[in-house]
GROMACS .gro file of C-alpha atoms in nm:
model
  291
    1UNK     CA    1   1.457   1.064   0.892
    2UNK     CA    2   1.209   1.188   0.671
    3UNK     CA    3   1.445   1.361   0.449
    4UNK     CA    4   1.677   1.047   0.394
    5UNK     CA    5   1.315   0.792   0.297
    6UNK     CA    6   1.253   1.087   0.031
    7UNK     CA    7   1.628   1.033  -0.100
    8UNK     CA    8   1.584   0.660  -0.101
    9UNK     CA    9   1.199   0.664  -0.264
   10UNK     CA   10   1.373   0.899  -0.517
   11UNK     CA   11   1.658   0.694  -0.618
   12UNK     CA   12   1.437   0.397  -0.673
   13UNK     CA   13   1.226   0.606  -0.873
   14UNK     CA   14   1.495   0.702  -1.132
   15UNK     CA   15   1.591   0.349  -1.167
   16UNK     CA   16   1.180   0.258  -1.250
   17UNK     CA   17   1.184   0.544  -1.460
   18UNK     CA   18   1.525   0.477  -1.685
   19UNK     CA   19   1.376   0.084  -1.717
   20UNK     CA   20   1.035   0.217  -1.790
   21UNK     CA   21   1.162   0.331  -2.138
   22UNK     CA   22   1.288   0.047  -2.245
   23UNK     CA   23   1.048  -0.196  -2.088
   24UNK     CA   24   0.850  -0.263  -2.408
   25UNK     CA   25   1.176  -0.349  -2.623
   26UNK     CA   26   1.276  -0.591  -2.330
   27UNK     CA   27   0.959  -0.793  -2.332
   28UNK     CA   28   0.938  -0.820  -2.752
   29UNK     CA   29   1.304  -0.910  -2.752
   30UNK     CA   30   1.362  -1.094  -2.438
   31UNK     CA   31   1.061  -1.239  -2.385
   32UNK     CA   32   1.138  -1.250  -1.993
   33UNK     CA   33   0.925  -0.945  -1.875
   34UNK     CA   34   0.932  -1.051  -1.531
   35UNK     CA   35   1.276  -1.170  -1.487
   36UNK     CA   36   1.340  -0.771  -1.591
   37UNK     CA   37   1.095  -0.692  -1.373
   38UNK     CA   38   1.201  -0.862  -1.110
   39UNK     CA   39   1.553  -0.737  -1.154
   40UNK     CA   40   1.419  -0.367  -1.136
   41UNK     CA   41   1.256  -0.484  -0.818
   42UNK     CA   42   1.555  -0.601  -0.626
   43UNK     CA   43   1.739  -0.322  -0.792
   44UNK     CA   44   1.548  -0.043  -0.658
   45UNK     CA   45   1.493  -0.200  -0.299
   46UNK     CA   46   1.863  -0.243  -0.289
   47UNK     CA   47   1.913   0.160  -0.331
   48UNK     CA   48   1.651   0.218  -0.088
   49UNK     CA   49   1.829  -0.013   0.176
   50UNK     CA   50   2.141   0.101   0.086
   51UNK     CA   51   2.019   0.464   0.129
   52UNK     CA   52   1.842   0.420   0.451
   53UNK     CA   53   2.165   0.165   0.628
   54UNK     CA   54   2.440   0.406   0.509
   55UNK     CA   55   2.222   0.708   0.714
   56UNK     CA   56   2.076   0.425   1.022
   57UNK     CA   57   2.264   0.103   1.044
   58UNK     CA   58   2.150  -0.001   1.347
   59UNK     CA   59   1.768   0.024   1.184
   60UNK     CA   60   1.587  -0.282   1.074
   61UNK     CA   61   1.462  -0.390   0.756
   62UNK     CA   62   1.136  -0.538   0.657
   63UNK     CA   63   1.139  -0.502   0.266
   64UNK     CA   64   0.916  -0.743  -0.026
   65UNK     CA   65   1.208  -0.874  -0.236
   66UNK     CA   66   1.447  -0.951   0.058
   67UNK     CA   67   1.223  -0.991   0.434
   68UNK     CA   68   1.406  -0.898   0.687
   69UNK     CA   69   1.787  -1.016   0.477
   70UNK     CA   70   1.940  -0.685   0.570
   71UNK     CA   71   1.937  -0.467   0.875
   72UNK     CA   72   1.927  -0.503   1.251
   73UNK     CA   73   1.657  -0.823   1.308
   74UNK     CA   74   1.601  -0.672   1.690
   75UNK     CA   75   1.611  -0.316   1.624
   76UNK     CA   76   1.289  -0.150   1.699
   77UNK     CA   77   1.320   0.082   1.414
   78UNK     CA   78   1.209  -0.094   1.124
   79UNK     CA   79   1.140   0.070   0.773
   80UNK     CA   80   0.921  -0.120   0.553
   81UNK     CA   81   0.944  -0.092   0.208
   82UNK     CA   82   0.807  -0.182  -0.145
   83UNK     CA   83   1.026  -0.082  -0.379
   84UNK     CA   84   0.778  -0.090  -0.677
   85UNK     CA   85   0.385  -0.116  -0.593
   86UNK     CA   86   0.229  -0.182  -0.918
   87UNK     CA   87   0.447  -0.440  -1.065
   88UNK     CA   88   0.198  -0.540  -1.335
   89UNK     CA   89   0.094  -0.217  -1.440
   90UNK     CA   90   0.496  -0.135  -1.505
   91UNK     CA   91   0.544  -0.466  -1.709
   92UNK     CA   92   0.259  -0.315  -1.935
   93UNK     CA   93   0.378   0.021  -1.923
   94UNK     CA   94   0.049   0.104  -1.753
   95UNK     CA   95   0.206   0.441  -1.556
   96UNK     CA   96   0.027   0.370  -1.216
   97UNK     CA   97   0.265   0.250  -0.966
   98UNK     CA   98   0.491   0.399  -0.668
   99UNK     CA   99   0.746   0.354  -0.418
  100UNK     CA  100   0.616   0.269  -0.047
  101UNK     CA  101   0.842   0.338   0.244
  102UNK     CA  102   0.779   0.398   0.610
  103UNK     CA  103   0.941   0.385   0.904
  104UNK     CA  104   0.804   0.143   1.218
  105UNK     CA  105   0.865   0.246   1.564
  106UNK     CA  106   0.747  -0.042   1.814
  107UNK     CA  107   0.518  -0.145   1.539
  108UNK     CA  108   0.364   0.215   1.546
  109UNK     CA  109   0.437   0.398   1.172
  110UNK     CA  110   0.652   0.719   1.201
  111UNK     CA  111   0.724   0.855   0.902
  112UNK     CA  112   0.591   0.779   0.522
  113UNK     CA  113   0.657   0.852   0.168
  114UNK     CA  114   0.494   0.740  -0.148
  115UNK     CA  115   0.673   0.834  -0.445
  116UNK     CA  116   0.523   0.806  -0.775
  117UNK     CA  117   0.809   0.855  -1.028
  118UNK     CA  118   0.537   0.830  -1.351
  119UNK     CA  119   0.453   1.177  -1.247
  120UNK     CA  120   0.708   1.257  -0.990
  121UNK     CA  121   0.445   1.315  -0.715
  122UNK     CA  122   0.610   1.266  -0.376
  123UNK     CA  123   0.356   1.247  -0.059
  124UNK     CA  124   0.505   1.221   0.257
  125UNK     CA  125   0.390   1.225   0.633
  126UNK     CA  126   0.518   1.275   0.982
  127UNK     CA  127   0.312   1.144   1.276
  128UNK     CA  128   0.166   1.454   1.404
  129UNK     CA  129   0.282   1.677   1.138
  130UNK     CA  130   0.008   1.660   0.875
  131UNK     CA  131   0.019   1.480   0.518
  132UNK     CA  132   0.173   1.655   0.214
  133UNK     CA  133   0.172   1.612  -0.165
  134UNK     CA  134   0.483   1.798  -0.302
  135UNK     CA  135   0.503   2.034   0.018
  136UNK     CA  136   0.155   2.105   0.011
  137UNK     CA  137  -0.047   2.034   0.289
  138UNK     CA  138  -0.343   1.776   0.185
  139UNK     CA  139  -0.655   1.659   0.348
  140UNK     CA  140  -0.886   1.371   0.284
  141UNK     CA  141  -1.240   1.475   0.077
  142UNK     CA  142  -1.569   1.633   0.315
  143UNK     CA  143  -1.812   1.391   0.110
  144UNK     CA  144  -2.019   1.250   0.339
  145UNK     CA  145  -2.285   1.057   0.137
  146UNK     CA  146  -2.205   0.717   0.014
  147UNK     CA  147  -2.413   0.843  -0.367
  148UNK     CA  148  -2.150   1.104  -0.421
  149UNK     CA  149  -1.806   0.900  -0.341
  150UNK     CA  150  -1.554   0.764  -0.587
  151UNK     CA  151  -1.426   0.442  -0.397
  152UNK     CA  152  -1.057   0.247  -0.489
  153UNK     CA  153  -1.050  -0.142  -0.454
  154UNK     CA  154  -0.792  -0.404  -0.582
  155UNK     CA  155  -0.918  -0.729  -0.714
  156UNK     CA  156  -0.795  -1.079  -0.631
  157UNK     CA  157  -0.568  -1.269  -0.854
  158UNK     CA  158  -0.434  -1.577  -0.649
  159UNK     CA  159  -0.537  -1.866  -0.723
  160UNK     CA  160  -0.758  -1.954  -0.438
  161UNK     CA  161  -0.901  -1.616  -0.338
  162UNK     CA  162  -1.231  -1.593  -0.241
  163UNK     CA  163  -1.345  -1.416  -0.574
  164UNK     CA  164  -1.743  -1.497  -0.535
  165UNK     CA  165  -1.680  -1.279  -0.215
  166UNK     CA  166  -1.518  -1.007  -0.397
  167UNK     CA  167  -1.749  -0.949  -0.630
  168UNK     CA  168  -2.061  -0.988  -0.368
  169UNK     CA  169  -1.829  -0.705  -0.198
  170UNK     CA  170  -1.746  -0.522  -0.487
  171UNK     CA  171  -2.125  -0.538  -0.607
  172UNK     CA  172  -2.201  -0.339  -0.247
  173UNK     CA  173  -1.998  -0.055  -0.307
  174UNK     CA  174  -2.111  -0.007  -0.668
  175UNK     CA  175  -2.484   0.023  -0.608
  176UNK     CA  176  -2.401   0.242  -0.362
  177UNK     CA  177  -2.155   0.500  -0.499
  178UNK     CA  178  -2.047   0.755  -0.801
  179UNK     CA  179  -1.827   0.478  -0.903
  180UNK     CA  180  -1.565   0.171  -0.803
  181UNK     CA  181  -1.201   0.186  -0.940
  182UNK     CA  182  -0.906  -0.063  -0.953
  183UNK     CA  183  -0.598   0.127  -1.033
  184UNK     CA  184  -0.349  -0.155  -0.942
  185UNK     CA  185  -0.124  -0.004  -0.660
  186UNK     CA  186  -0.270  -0.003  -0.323
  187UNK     CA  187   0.007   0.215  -0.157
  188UNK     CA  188  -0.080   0.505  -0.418
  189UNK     CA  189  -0.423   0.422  -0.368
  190UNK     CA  190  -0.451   0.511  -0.014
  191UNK     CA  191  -0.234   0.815  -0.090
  192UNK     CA  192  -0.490   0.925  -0.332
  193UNK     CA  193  -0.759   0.922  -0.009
  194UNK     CA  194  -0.518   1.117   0.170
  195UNK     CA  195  -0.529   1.394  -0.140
  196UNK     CA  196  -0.874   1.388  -0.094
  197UNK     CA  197  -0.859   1.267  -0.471
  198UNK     CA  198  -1.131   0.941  -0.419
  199UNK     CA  199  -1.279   0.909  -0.134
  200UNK     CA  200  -1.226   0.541  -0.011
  201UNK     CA  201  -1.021   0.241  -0.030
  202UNK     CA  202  -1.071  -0.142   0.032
  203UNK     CA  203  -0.888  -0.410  -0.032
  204UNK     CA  204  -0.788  -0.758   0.143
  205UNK     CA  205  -0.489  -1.007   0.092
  206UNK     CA  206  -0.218  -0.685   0.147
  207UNK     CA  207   0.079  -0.683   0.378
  208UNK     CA  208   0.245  -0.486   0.565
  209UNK     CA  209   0.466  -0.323   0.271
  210UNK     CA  210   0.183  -0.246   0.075
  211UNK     CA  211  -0.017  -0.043   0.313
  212UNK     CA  212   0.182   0.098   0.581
  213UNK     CA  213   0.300   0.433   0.417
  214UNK     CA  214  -0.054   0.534   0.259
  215UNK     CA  215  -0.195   0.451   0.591
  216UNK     CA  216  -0.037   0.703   0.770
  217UNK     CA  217  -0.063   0.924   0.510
  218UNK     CA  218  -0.446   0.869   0.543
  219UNK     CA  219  -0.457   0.919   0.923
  220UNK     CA  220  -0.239   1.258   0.893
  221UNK     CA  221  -0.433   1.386   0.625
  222UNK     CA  222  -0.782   1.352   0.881
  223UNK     CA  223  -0.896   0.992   0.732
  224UNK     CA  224  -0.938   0.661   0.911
  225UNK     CA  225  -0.799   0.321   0.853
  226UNK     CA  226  -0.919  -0.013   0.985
  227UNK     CA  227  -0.953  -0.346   0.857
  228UNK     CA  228  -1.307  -0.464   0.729
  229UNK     CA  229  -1.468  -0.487   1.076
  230UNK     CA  230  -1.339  -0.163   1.149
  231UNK     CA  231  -1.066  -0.245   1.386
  232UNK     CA  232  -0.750  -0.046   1.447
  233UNK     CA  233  -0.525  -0.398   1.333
  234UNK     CA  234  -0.477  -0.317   0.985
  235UNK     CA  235  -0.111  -0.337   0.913
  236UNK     CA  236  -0.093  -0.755   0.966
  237UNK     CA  237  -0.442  -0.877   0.910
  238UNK     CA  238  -0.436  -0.858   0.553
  239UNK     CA  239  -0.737  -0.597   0.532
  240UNK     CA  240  -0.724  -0.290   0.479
  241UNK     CA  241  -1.025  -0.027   0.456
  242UNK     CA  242  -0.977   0.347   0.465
  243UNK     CA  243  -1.123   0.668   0.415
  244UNK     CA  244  -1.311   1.040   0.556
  245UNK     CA  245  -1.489   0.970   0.904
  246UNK     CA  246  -1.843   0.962   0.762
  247UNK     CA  247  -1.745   0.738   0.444
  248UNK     CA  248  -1.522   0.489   0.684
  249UNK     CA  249  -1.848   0.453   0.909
  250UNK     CA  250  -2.075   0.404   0.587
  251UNK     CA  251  -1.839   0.167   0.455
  252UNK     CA  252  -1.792  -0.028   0.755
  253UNK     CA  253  -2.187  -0.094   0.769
  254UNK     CA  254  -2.148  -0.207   0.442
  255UNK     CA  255  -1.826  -0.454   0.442
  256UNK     CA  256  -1.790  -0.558   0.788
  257UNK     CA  257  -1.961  -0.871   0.722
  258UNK     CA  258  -1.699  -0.984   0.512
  259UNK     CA  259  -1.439  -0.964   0.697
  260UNK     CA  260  -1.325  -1.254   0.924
  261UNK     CA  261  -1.269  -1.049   1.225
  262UNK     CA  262  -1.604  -0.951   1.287
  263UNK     CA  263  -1.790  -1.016   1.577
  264UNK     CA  264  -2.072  -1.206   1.397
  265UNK     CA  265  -1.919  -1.427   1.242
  266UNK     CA  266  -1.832  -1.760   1.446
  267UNK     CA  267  -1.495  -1.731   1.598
  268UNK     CA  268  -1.404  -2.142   1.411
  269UNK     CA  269  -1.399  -1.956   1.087
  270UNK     CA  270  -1.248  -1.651   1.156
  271UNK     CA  271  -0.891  -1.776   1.077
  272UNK     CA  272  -0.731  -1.413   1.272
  273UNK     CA  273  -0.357  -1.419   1.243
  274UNK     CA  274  -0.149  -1.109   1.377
  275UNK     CA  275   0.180  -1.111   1.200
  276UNK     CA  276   0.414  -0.867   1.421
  277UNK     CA  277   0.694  -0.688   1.216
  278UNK     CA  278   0.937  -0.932   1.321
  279UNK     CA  279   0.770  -1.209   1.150
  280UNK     CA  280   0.634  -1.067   0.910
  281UNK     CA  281   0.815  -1.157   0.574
  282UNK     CA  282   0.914  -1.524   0.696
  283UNK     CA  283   0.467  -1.566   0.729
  284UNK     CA  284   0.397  -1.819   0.407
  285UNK     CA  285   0.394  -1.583   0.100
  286UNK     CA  286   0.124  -1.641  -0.217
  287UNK     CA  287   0.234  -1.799  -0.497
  288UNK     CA  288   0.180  -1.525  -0.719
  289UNK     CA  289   0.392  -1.146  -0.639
  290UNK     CA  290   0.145  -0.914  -0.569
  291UNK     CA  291   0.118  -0.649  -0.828
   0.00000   0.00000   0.00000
């Protein structure tokens, strides 16, 4: 199974790559970035889903463009894709964004590749068969102090995220670490924990396409991966916090209070909504595409 989401994540990536080139002539002489955009979107999904029906018809689909359009609806195999994490840093030609796919099994992730086609790294992961980065085994980072740790965030853009809560989150983390980065696509953002390459990851207002890869990824590769408050339920809560053992429990102390499933806060304002995989994608969606 693995072999056929590295075929799929591979032929999206060719068709990101051949519209990356000529993504800057589009948007002078079109003027309709994201309708492009968009149509590279649905494009590359619709080679992934081709890809992964032709090999498992009788799998289900829970992809961002198209929900759960295609596939089986009751199949307990369900691969959940994003065909192109990053969608704003492609439109500028910003090269940081990836393929996401991974394969659900009763709600419990199977398999995972992230493929970045900008510099054709391709990390993949098998429950119980370790994490790898272009067939070499990787491993989250032994940091263990909070001083020494480069963390990964994402930033809200919605219009009516909680952005005084960000930044009292965001202003946390930075007085407490080598340094805070936003690089714009959370899938290759928890793969880059996995490589041991930063050290953390937080972020809130995700679904399941954007974090289910990377978090298995992160868990194969010796990390952990929670939601704010630490809890296992990261994959429909919307948060998503990952990283080594020590730096997860550090980070935890630190964040947990914003979340709204922890304990202290007053269970009236938690607002906790589990979203299984099969109702996922019809859940209301933001106005705005997530980048």
């Amino acid at each position: 199974m693995l072999n056929v989401a590295i075929r799929a994540a591979r032929a999206a990536g060719a068709i990101i790559n051949r519209a990356a080139l000529d993504v800057e002539a589009v948007r002078i002489s079109q003027k309709q970035v994201n309708d492009f955009v968009t149509e590279i979107d649905q494009a590359s999904e619709a080679a992934i889903i081709e890809t992964l029906l032709t090999a498992y018809p009788q799998h289900g689909i829970l992809a961002e463009e198209s929900g759960r359009a295609h596939g089986n609806p009751d199949a307990e195999q369900v691969w959940i894709i994003d065909p192109l994490d990053g969608t704003t840093n492609f439109i500028h030609g910003f090269p940081v964004y990836c393929v996401s796919i991974a394969l659900a099994v009763k709600d419990r992730i199977e398999q995972a590749v992230v493929y970045d086609p900008t510099r054709n790294d391709l990390f993949t992961a098998t429950r119980g068969r370790g994490a790898y980065l272009n067939d070499r085994r990787i491993r989250v980072s032994k940091r263990v102090q909070l001083q020494d740790c480069l963390i990964a965030t994402g930033f809200p853009y919605r219009q009516g995220d909680d952005f005084e809560g960000y930044l009292r989150m965001m202003s946390e983390v930075m007085q407490r670490t080598a340094g805070l980065r936003r690089p714009g696509a959370a899938a290759l953002d928890l793969a880059y924990v996995a490589a041991g390459f930063s050290d953390g990851f937080f972020e809130t207002g995700l679904k399941p396409w954007d974090v289910a890869a990377g978090a298995l990824l992160i868990t194969e590769a010796g990390g952990l991966v929670g939601n704010l408050a630490g809890e296992a339920d990261y994959l429909h809560t919307g948060e998503c916090l990952a990283a080594n053992p020590k730096v997860y429990a550090k980070l935890i102390g630190l964040l947990r209070k914003y979340s709204k499933f922890d304990s202290a806060v007053p269970s009236s304002s938690k607002g906790r909504s589990h979203l299984s995989l099969q109702n996922a994608a019809a859940a209301p969606q933001p106005g705005a595409t997530r980048p």
